[in-house]
GROMACS .gro file of C-alpha atoms in nm:
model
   84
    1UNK     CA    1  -1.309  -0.069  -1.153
    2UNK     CA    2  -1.048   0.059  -1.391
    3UNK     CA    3  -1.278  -0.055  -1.662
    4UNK     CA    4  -1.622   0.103  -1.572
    5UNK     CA    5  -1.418   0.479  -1.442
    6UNK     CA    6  -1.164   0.719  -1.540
    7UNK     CA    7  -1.051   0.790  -1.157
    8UNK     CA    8  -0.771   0.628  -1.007
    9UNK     CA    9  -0.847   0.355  -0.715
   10UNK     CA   10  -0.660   0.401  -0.418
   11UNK     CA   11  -0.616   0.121  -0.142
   12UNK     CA   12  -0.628   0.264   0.237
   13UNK     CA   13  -0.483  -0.073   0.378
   14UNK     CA   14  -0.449   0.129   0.697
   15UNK     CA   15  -0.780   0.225   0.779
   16UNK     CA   16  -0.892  -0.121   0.639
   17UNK     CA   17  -0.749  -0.371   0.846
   18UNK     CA   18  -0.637  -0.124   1.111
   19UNK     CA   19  -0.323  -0.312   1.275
   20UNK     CA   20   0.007  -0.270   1.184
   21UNK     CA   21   0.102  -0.625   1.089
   22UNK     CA   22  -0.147  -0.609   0.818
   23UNK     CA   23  -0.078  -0.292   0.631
   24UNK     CA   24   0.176  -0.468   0.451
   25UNK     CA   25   0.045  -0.742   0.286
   26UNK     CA   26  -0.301  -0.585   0.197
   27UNK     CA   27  -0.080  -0.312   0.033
   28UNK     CA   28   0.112  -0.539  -0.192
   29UNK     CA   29  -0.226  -0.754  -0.294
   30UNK     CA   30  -0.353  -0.342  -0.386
   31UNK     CA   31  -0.062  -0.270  -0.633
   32UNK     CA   32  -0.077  -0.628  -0.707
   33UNK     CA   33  -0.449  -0.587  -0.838
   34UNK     CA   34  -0.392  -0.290  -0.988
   35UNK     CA   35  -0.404  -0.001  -0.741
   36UNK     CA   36  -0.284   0.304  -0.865
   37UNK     CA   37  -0.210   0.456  -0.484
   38UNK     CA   38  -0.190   0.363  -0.165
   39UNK     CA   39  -0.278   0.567   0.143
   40UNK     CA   40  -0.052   0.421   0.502
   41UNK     CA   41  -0.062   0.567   0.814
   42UNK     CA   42   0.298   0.610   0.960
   43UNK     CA   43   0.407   0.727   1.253
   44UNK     CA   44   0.815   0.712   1.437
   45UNK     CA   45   0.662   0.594   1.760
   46UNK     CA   46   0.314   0.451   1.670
   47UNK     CA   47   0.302   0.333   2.010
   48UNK     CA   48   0.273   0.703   2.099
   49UNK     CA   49   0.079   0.833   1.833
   50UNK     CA   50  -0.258   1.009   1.943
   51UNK     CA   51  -0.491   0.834   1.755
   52UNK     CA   52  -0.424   0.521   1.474
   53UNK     CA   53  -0.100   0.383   1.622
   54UNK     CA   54  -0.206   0.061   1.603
   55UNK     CA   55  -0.246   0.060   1.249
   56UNK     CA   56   0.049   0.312   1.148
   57UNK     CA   57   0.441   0.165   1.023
   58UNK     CA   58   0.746   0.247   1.159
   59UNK     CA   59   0.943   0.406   0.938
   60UNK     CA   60   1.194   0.140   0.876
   61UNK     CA   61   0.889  -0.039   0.825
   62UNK     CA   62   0.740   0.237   0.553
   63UNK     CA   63   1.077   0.213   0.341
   64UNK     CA   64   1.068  -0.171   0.325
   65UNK     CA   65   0.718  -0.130   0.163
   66UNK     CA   66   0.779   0.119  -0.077
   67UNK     CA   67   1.042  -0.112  -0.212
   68UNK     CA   68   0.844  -0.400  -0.230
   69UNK     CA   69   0.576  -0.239  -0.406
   70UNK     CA   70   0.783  -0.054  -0.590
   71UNK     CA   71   0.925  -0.406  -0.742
   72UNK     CA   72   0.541  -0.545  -0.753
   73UNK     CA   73   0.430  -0.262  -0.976
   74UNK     CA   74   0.713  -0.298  -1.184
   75UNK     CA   75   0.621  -0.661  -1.254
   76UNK     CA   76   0.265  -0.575  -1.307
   77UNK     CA   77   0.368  -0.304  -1.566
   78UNK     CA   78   0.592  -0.592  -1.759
   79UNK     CA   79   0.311  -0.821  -1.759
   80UNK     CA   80   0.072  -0.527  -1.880
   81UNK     CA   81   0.320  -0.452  -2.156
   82UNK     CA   82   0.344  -0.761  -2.241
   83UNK     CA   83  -0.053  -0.857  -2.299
   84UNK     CA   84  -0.022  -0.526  -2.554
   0.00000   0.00000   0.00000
């Protein structure tokens, strides 16, 4: 996508799977492919939430994904550089 437009591509693995146990991994195969953003629901008590708990992290749960994308998109940026 990156190739035919200028906009950024966003992954809503949220919305997408809509269960909380599989926010996580669609997330990191997102920044893995490329994604420049990523759109997660989170909630403190998704079990309480009003509408899209089931879908929404914790937010112990949040933090542990930011770092492991965090460390994904600085491999992909490595490899990038490297390719250059």
């Amino acid at each position: 996508i990156h190739r035919m437009s200028h906009l950024p591509v966003i992954v809503d693995p949220s919305h997408a799977t809509g269960h909380n146990y599989m926010v996580n991994p669609m997330a990191r195969a997102g920044v893995a492919a490329g994604a420049d953003g990523l759109i997660i629901e989170v909630h403190p008590c998704p079990e309480e939430a009003l509408c899209d708990g089931a879908q929404a992290l914790t937010l112990s749960q949040y933090a542990e994904l930011v770092d492991q994308v965090r460390k994904i998109h600085e491999l992909v940026a490595m490899s990038e550089m490297a390719l250059l």
